[in-house]
């Protein structure tokens, strides 16, 4: 089977500082993989590099390869990459709820990417009532906003969902709801998932496989259950132990 996403010796530097160090891994259709690490380990930067979402006002220097269905992404023209995003890769970033347009009703924001499917269908897909399409973002709770952001991502009918710390800004009850929701929609729509989290309990709930990052490098890569049972790297052990504190 051809990998859906393939990183080979991906590095990222900013001036003389190396931020990502020769990352290599593959993600296959419908596979779910977590990238776990502490703050500053490079996990969110990895997702931003894959999604070409790095801030434009910095002199980033990426090296290596990122391939989507065998097609190189790093130097791909913007127009071609935009087409891939429209039906291939969707992204839900940390604090992405703040990206909702405060002056636009929810239904209209979903309709902009809904590909001829009624916005209310995507609201129902994420467990929200149809009449929410007439609401503005400020009228919704944090958990509801996160569901709307996910609905917008799903409306592009992606094959891969890049999700960065999507539960960290929510209360415990909303976290559980979002985890259950992502589990269901990925299964229902055959979506692969690359999930960034600092919390191994979230990785355990959603992903069969896990990459552990430390100081910009992948230090352990295995089945999530295997790392939880017998972590090999000291940083993996620290993250696993944090579940039980």
mmCIF file of N, CA and C in Angstrom, residues 125-208:
data_model
loop_
_atom_site.group_PDB
_atom_site.id
_atom_site.type_symbol
_atom_site.label_atom_id
_atom_site.label_comp_id
_atom_site.label_asym_id
_atom_site.label_seq_id
_atom_site.Cartn_x
_atom_site.Cartn_y
_atom_site.Cartn_z
ATOM 1 N N UNK A 125 -23.338 16.038 11.584
ATOM 2 C CA UNK A 125 -22.248 15.054 11.620
ATOM 3 C C UNK A 125 -21.385 15.209 12.859
ATOM 4 N N UNK A 126 -21.299 16.439 13.392
ATOM 5 C CA UNK A 126 -20.501 16.668 14.597
ATOM 6 C C UNK A 126 -21.385 16.836 15.840
ATOM 7 N N UNK A 127 -22.648 16.408 15.715
ATOM 8 C CA UNK A 127 -23.522 16.370 16.875
ATOM 9 C C UNK A 127 -24.120 17.690 17.289
ATOM 10 N N UNK A 128 -24.256 18.613 16.349
ATOM 11 C CA UNK A 128 -24.849 19.915 16.643
ATOM 12 C C UNK A 128 -26.200 20.051 15.945
ATOM 13 N N UNK A 129 -27.141 20.807 16.529
ATOM 14 C CA UNK A 129 -28.461 20.975 15.907
ATOM 15 C C UNK A 129 -28.407 21.853 14.659
ATOM 16 N N UNK A 130 -29.341 21.630 13.754
ATOM 17 C CA UNK A 130 -29.385 22.365 12.496
ATOM 18 C C UNK A 130 -29.514 23.878 12.692
ATOM 19 N N UNK A 131 -30.296 24.283 13.695
ATOM 20 C CA UNK A 131 -30.556 25.719 13.847
ATOM 21 C C UNK A 131 -29.324 26.510 14.289
ATOM 22 N N UNK A 132 -28.235 25.802 14.585
ATOM 23 C CA UNK A 132 -27.003 26.489 14.949
ATOM 24 C C UNK A 132 -26.408 27.254 13.769
ATOM 25 N N UNK A 133 -26.852 26.902 12.555
ATOM 26 C CA UNK A 133 -26.344 27.590 11.370
ATOM 27 C C UNK A 133 -26.658 29.089 11.406
ATOM 28 N N UNK A 134 -27.657 29.485 12.178
ATOM 29 C CA UNK A 134 -28.065 30.891 12.243
ATOM 30 C C UNK A 134 -27.378 31.653 13.371
ATOM 31 N N UNK A 135 -26.502 30.971 14.118
ATOM 32 C CA UNK A 135 -25.832 31.597 15.255
ATOM 33 C C UNK A 135 -24.492 32.197 14.843
ATOM 34 N N UNK A 136 -24.032 33.152 15.633
ATOM 35 C CA UNK A 136 -22.693 33.705 15.499
ATOM 36 C C UNK A 136 -21.775 33.002 16.502
ATOM 37 N N UNK A 137 -20.463 32.975 16.254
ATOM 38 C CA UNK A 137 -19.550 32.253 17.151
ATOM 39 C C UNK A 137 -19.654 32.647 18.617
ATOM 40 N N UNK A 138 -19.881 33.925 18.921
ATOM 41 C CA UNK A 138 -19.899 34.349 20.321
ATOM 42 C C UNK A 138 -21.090 33.777 21.097
ATOM 43 N N UNK A 139 -22.051 33.207 20.381
ATOM 44 C CA UNK A 139 -23.225 32.630 21.022
ATOM 45 C C UNK A 139 -23.013 31.169 21.429
ATOM 46 N N UNK A 140 -21.847 30.619 21.109
ATOM 47 C CA UNK A 140 -21.577 29.202 21.352
ATOM 48 C C UNK A 140 -20.584 29.011 22.492
ATOM 49 N N UNK A 141 -20.662 27.845 23.140
ATOM 50 C CA UNK A 141 -19.684 27.474 24.163
ATOM 51 C C UNK A 141 -18.380 27.042 23.484
ATOM 52 N N UNK A 142 -17.320 26.879 24.304
ATOM 53 C CA UNK A 142 -16.039 26.443 23.749
ATOM 54 C C UNK A 142 -16.132 25.095 23.064
ATOM 55 N N UNK A 143 -16.845 24.148 23.682
ATOM 56 C CA UNK A 143 -16.990 22.830 23.082
ATOM 57 C C UNK A 143 -17.749 22.875 21.770
ATOM 58 N N UNK A 144 -18.776 23.729 21.702
ATOM 59 C CA UNK A 144 -19.561 23.869 20.469
ATOM 60 C C UNK A 144 -18.728 24.509 19.361
ATOM 61 N N UNK A 145 -17.910 25.499 19.728
ATOM 62 C CA UNK A 145 -17.039 26.126 18.724
ATOM 63 C C UNK A 145 -16.051 25.104 18.156
ATOM 64 N N UNK A 146 -15.501 24.251 19.026
ATOM 65 C CA UNK A 146 -14.557 23.241 18.547
ATOM 66 C C UNK A 146 -15.239 22.279 17.592
ATOM 67 N N UNK A 147 -16.489 21.939 17.858
ATOM 68 C CA UNK A 147 -17.246 21.089 16.946
ATOM 69 C C UNK A 147 -17.475 21.778 15.601
ATOM 70 N N UNK A 148 -17.740 23.082 15.644
ATOM 71 C CA UNK A 148 -17.936 23.835 14.396
ATOM 72 C C UNK A 148 -16.651 23.846 13.582
ATOM 73 N N UNK A 149 -15.513 24.074 14.251
ATOM 74 C CA UNK A 149 -14.216 24.063 13.560
ATOM 75 C C UNK A 149 -13.984 22.703 12.903
ATOM 76 N N UNK A 150 -14.334 21.641 13.612
ATOM 77 C CA UNK A 150 -14.186 20.303 13.059
ATOM 78 C C UNK A 150 -15.133 20.105 11.884
ATOM 79 N N UNK A 151 -16.354 20.626 11.979
ATOM 80 C CA UNK A 151 -17.312 20.525 10.873
ATOM 81 C C UNK A 151 -16.779 21.219 9.622
ATOM 82 N N UNK A 152 -16.153 22.378 9.808
ATOM 83 C CA UNK A 152 -15.573 23.102 8.670
ATOM 84 C C UNK A 152 -14.456 22.284 8.035
ATOM 85 N N UNK A 153 -13.627 21.653 8.882
ATOM 86 C CA UNK A 153 -12.544 20.815 8.361
ATOM 87 C C UNK A 153 -13.106 19.620 7.587
ATOM 88 N N UNK A 154 -14.137 18.986 8.129
ATOM 89 C CA UNK A 154 -14.712 17.805 7.490
ATOM 90 C C UNK A 154 -15.451 18.147 6.201
ATOM 91 N N UNK A 155 -15.937 19.374 6.106
ATOM 92 C CA UNK A 155 -16.727 19.771 4.937
ATOM 93 C C UNK A 155 -15.925 19.718 3.642
ATOM 94 N N UNK A 156 -14.604 19.736 3.743
ATOM 95 C CA UNK A 156 -13.768 19.615 2.542
ATOM 96 C C UNK A 156 -13.557 18.164 2.130
ATOM 97 N N UNK A 157 -14.180 17.239 2.870
ATOM 98 C CA UNK A 157 -14.065 15.795 2.606
ATOM 99 C C UNK A 157 -12.604 15.342 2.553
ATOM 100 N N UNK A 158 -11.855 15.551 3.623
ATOM 101 C CA UNK A 158 -10.429 15.223 3.608
ATOM 102 C C UNK A 158 -10.172 13.727 3.710
ATOM 103 N N UNK A 159 -9.008 13.333 3.255
ATOM 104 C CA UNK A 159 -8.527 11.977 3.485
ATOM 105 C C UNK A 159 -7.622 11.933 4.708
ATOM 106 N N UNK A 160 -7.115 13.104 5.100
ATOM 107 C CA UNK A 160 -6.233 13.209 6.255
ATOM 108 C C UNK A 160 -6.627 14.419 7.081
ATOM 109 N N UNK A 161 -6.757 14.220 8.388
ATOM 110 C CA UNK A 161 -7.020 15.318 9.316
ATOM 111 C C UNK A 161 -5.780 15.547 10.168
ATOM 112 N N UNK A 162 -5.226 16.757 10.109
ATOM 113 C CA UNK A 162 -4.131 17.174 10.971
ATOM 114 C C UNK A 162 -4.751 17.908 12.154
ATOM 115 N N UNK A 163 -4.556 17.394 13.355
ATOM 116 C CA UNK A 163 -5.218 17.964 14.534
ATOM 117 C C UNK A 163 -4.188 18.282 15.603
ATOM 118 N N UNK A 164 -4.145 19.547 16.015
ATOM 119 C CA UNK A 164 -3.125 20.004 16.957
ATOM 120 C C UNK A 164 -3.759 20.411 18.281
ATOM 121 N N UNK A 165 -3.561 19.599 19.329
ATOM 122 C CA UNK A 165 -4.007 19.911 20.686
ATOM 123 C C UNK A 165 -5.469 20.367 20.714
ATOM 124 N N UNK A 166 -6.328 19.611 20.049
ATOM 125 C CA UNK A 166 -7.707 20.071 19.876
ATOM 126 C C UNK A 166 -8.560 19.919 21.119
ATOM 127 N N UNK A 167 -8.043 19.283 22.168
ATOM 128 C CA UNK A 167 -8.813 19.165 23.406
ATOM 129 C C UNK A 167 -8.247 19.998 24.546
ATOM 130 N N UNK A 168 -7.083 20.601 24.350
ATOM 131 C CA UNK A 168 -6.380 21.233 25.472
ATOM 132 C C UNK A 168 -7.092 22.460 26.025
ATOM 133 N N UNK A 169 -7.912 23.142 25.205
ATOM 134 C CA UNK A 169 -8.579 24.360 25.668
ATOM 135 C C UNK A 169 -9.976 24.085 26.220
ATOM 136 N N UNK A 170 -10.341 22.809 26.350
ATOM 137 C CA UNK A 170 -11.699 22.441 26.749
ATOM 138 C C UNK A 170 -11.728 21.875 28.163
ATOM 139 N N UNK A 171 -12.911 21.952 28.803
ATOM 140 C CA UNK A 171 -13.086 21.308 30.093
ATOM 141 C C UNK A 171 -13.148 19.794 29.905
ATOM 142 N N UNK A 172 -13.080 19.054 31.001
ATOM 143 C CA UNK A 172 -12.977 17.594 30.935
ATOM 144 C C UNK A 172 -14.143 16.965 30.183
ATOM 145 N N UNK A 173 -15.353 17.430 30.454
ATOM 146 C CA UNK A 173 -16.531 16.870 29.792
ATOM 147 C C UNK A 173 -16.480 17.124 28.290
ATOM 148 N N UNK A 174 -16.125 18.348 27.882
ATOM 149 C CA UNK A 174 -16.038 18.674 26.452
ATOM 150 C C UNK A 174 -14.905 17.900 25.788
ATOM 151 N N UNK A 175 -13.797 17.693 26.512
ATOM 152 C CA UNK A 175 -12.692 16.899 25.968
ATOM 153 C C UNK A 175 -13.170 15.494 25.603
ATOM 154 N N UNK A 176 -13.890 14.863 26.510
ATOM 155 C CA UNK A 176 -14.388 13.511 26.266
ATOM 156 C C UNK A 176 -15.325 13.485 25.067
ATOM 157 N N UNK A 177 -16.161 14.496 24.926
ATOM 158 C CA UNK A 177 -17.092 14.555 23.802
ATOM 159 C C UNK A 177 -16.349 14.702 22.482
ATOM 160 N N UNK A 178 -15.327 15.561 22.463
ATOM 161 C CA UNK A 178 -14.576 15.783 21.222
ATOM 162 C C UNK A 178 -13.778 14.538 20.842
ATOM 163 N N UNK A 179 -13.205 13.846 21.827
ATOM 164 C CA UNK A 179 -12.476 12.607 21.548
ATOM 165 C C UNK A 179 -13.405 11.565 20.937
ATOM 166 N N UNK A 180 -14.584 11.397 21.522
ATOM 167 C CA UNK A 180 -15.557 10.449 20.986
ATOM 168 C C UNK A 180 -15.997 10.855 19.588
ATOM 169 N N UNK A 181 -16.172 12.153 19.378
ATOM 170 C CA UNK A 181 -16.609 12.659 18.078
ATOM 171 C C UNK A 181 -15.570 12.389 16.996
ATOM 172 N N UNK A 182 -14.302 12.689 17.280
ATOM 173 C CA UNK A 182 -13.250 12.469 16.284
ATOM 174 C C UNK A 182 -13.111 10.985 15.965
ATOM 175 N N UNK A 183 -13.213 10.158 16.997
ATOM 176 C CA UNK A 183 -13.171 8.709 16.790
ATOM 177 C C UNK A 183 -14.264 8.278 15.821
ATOM 178 N N UNK A 184 -15.461 8.807 16.007
ATOM 179 C CA UNK A 184 -16.595 8.405 15.172
ATOM 180 C C UNK A 184 -16.470 8.926 13.744
ATOM 181 N N UNK A 185 -16.147 10.221 13.586
ATOM 182 C CA UNK A 185 -16.130 10.783 12.239
ATOM 183 C C UNK A 185 -14.984 10.216 11.405
ATOM 184 N N UNK A 186 -13.837 9.932 12.048
ATOM 185 C CA UNK A 186 -12.733 9.318 11.297
ATOM 186 C C UNK A 186 -13.123 7.931 10.816
ATOM 187 N N UNK A 187 -13.840 7.180 11.653
ATOM 188 C CA UNK A 187 -14.304 5.846 11.260
ATOM 189 C C UNK A 187 -15.370 5.933 10.175
ATOM 190 N N UNK A 188 -16.347 6.831 10.355
ATOM 191 C CA UNK A 188 -17.463 6.935 9.427
ATOM 192 C C UNK A 188 -17.038 7.407 8.048
ATOM 193 N N UNK A 189 -16.021 8.282 7.999
ATOM 194 C CA UNK A 189 -15.617 8.895 6.728
ATOM 195 C C UNK A 189 -14.252 8.403 6.238
ATOM 196 N N UNK A 190 -13.720 7.341 6.854
ATOM 197 C CA UNK A 190 -12.439 6.743 6.432
ATOM 198 C C UNK A 190 -11.309 7.774 6.355
ATOM 199 N N UNK A 191 -11.191 8.565 7.411
ATOM 200 C CA UNK A 191 -10.199 9.635 7.459
ATOM 201 C C UNK A 191 -8.980 9.199 8.279
ATOM 202 N N UNK A 192 -7.805 9.409 7.721
ATOM 203 C CA UNK A 192 -6.575 9.200 8.487
ATOM 204 C C UNK A 192 -6.391 10.382 9.435
ATOM 205 N N UNK A 193 -5.719 10.134 10.553
ATOM 206 C CA UNK A 193 -5.561 11.167 11.571
ATOM 207 C C UNK A 193 -4.100 11.263 11.998
ATOM 208 N N UNK A 194 -3.576 12.481 11.982
ATOM 209 C CA UNK A 194 -2.267 12.771 12.575
ATOM 210 C C UNK A 194 -2.526 13.774 13.696
ATOM 211 N N UNK A 195 -2.423 13.299 14.915
ATOM 212 C CA UNK A 195 -2.847 14.047 16.100
ATOM 213 C C UNK A 195 -1.661 14.483 16.935
ATOM 214 N N UNK A 196 -1.558 15.758 17.192
ATOM 215 C CA UNK A 196 -0.532 16.294 18.090
ATOM 216 C C UNK A 196 -1.132 16.478 19.471
ATOM 217 N N UNK A 197 -0.468 15.952 20.487
ATOM 218 C CA UNK A 197 -0.927 16.103 21.856
ATOM 219 C C UNK A 197 0.242 15.959 22.821
ATOM 220 N N UNK A 198 0.114 16.583 23.981
ATOM 221 C CA UNK A 198 1.107 16.384 25.048
ATOM 222 C C UNK A 198 0.630 15.311 26.010
ATOM 223 N N UNK A 199 -0.589 14.811 25.797
ATOM 224 C CA UNK A 199 -1.273 13.942 26.748
ATOM 225 C C UNK A 199 -1.409 12.523 26.185
ATOM 226 N N UNK A 200 -0.724 11.574 26.796
ATOM 227 C CA UNK A 200 -0.770 10.198 26.316
ATOM 228 C C UNK A 200 -2.162 9.579 26.464
ATOM 229 N N UNK A 201 -2.973 10.089 27.375
ATOM 230 C CA UNK A 201 -4.316 9.538 27.510
ATOM 231 C C UNK A 201 -5.166 9.866 26.284
ATOM 232 N N UNK A 202 -4.933 11.026 25.659
ATOM 233 C CA UNK A 202 -5.632 11.378 24.419
ATOM 234 C C UNK A 202 -5.129 10.508 23.271
ATOM 235 N N UNK A 203 -3.809 10.321 23.220
ATOM 236 C CA UNK A 203 -3.242 9.448 22.191
ATOM 237 C C UNK A 203 -3.785 8.031 22.315
ATOM 238 N N UNK A 204 -3.876 7.528 23.541
ATOM 239 C CA UNK A 204 -4.384 6.179 23.782
ATOM 240 C C UNK A 204 -5.825 6.037 23.315
ATOM 241 N N UNK A 205 -6.634 7.086 23.508
ATOM 242 C CA UNK A 205 -8.050 7.021 23.155
ATOM 243 C C UNK A 205 -8.293 7.043 21.650
ATOM 244 N N UNK A 206 -7.374 7.655 20.891
ATOM 245 C CA UNK A 206 -7.666 7.886 19.473
ATOM 246 C C UNK A 206 -6.731 7.188 18.489
ATOM 247 N N UNK A 207 -5.510 6.878 18.895
ATOM 248 C CA UNK A 207 -4.505 6.463 17.915
ATOM 249 C C UNK A 207 -3.863 5.122 18.258
ATOM 250 N N UNK A 208 -3.787 4.253 17.265
ATOM 251 C CA UNK A 208 -3.144 2.956 17.449
ATOM 252 C C UNK A 208 -1.627 3.082 17.464
#
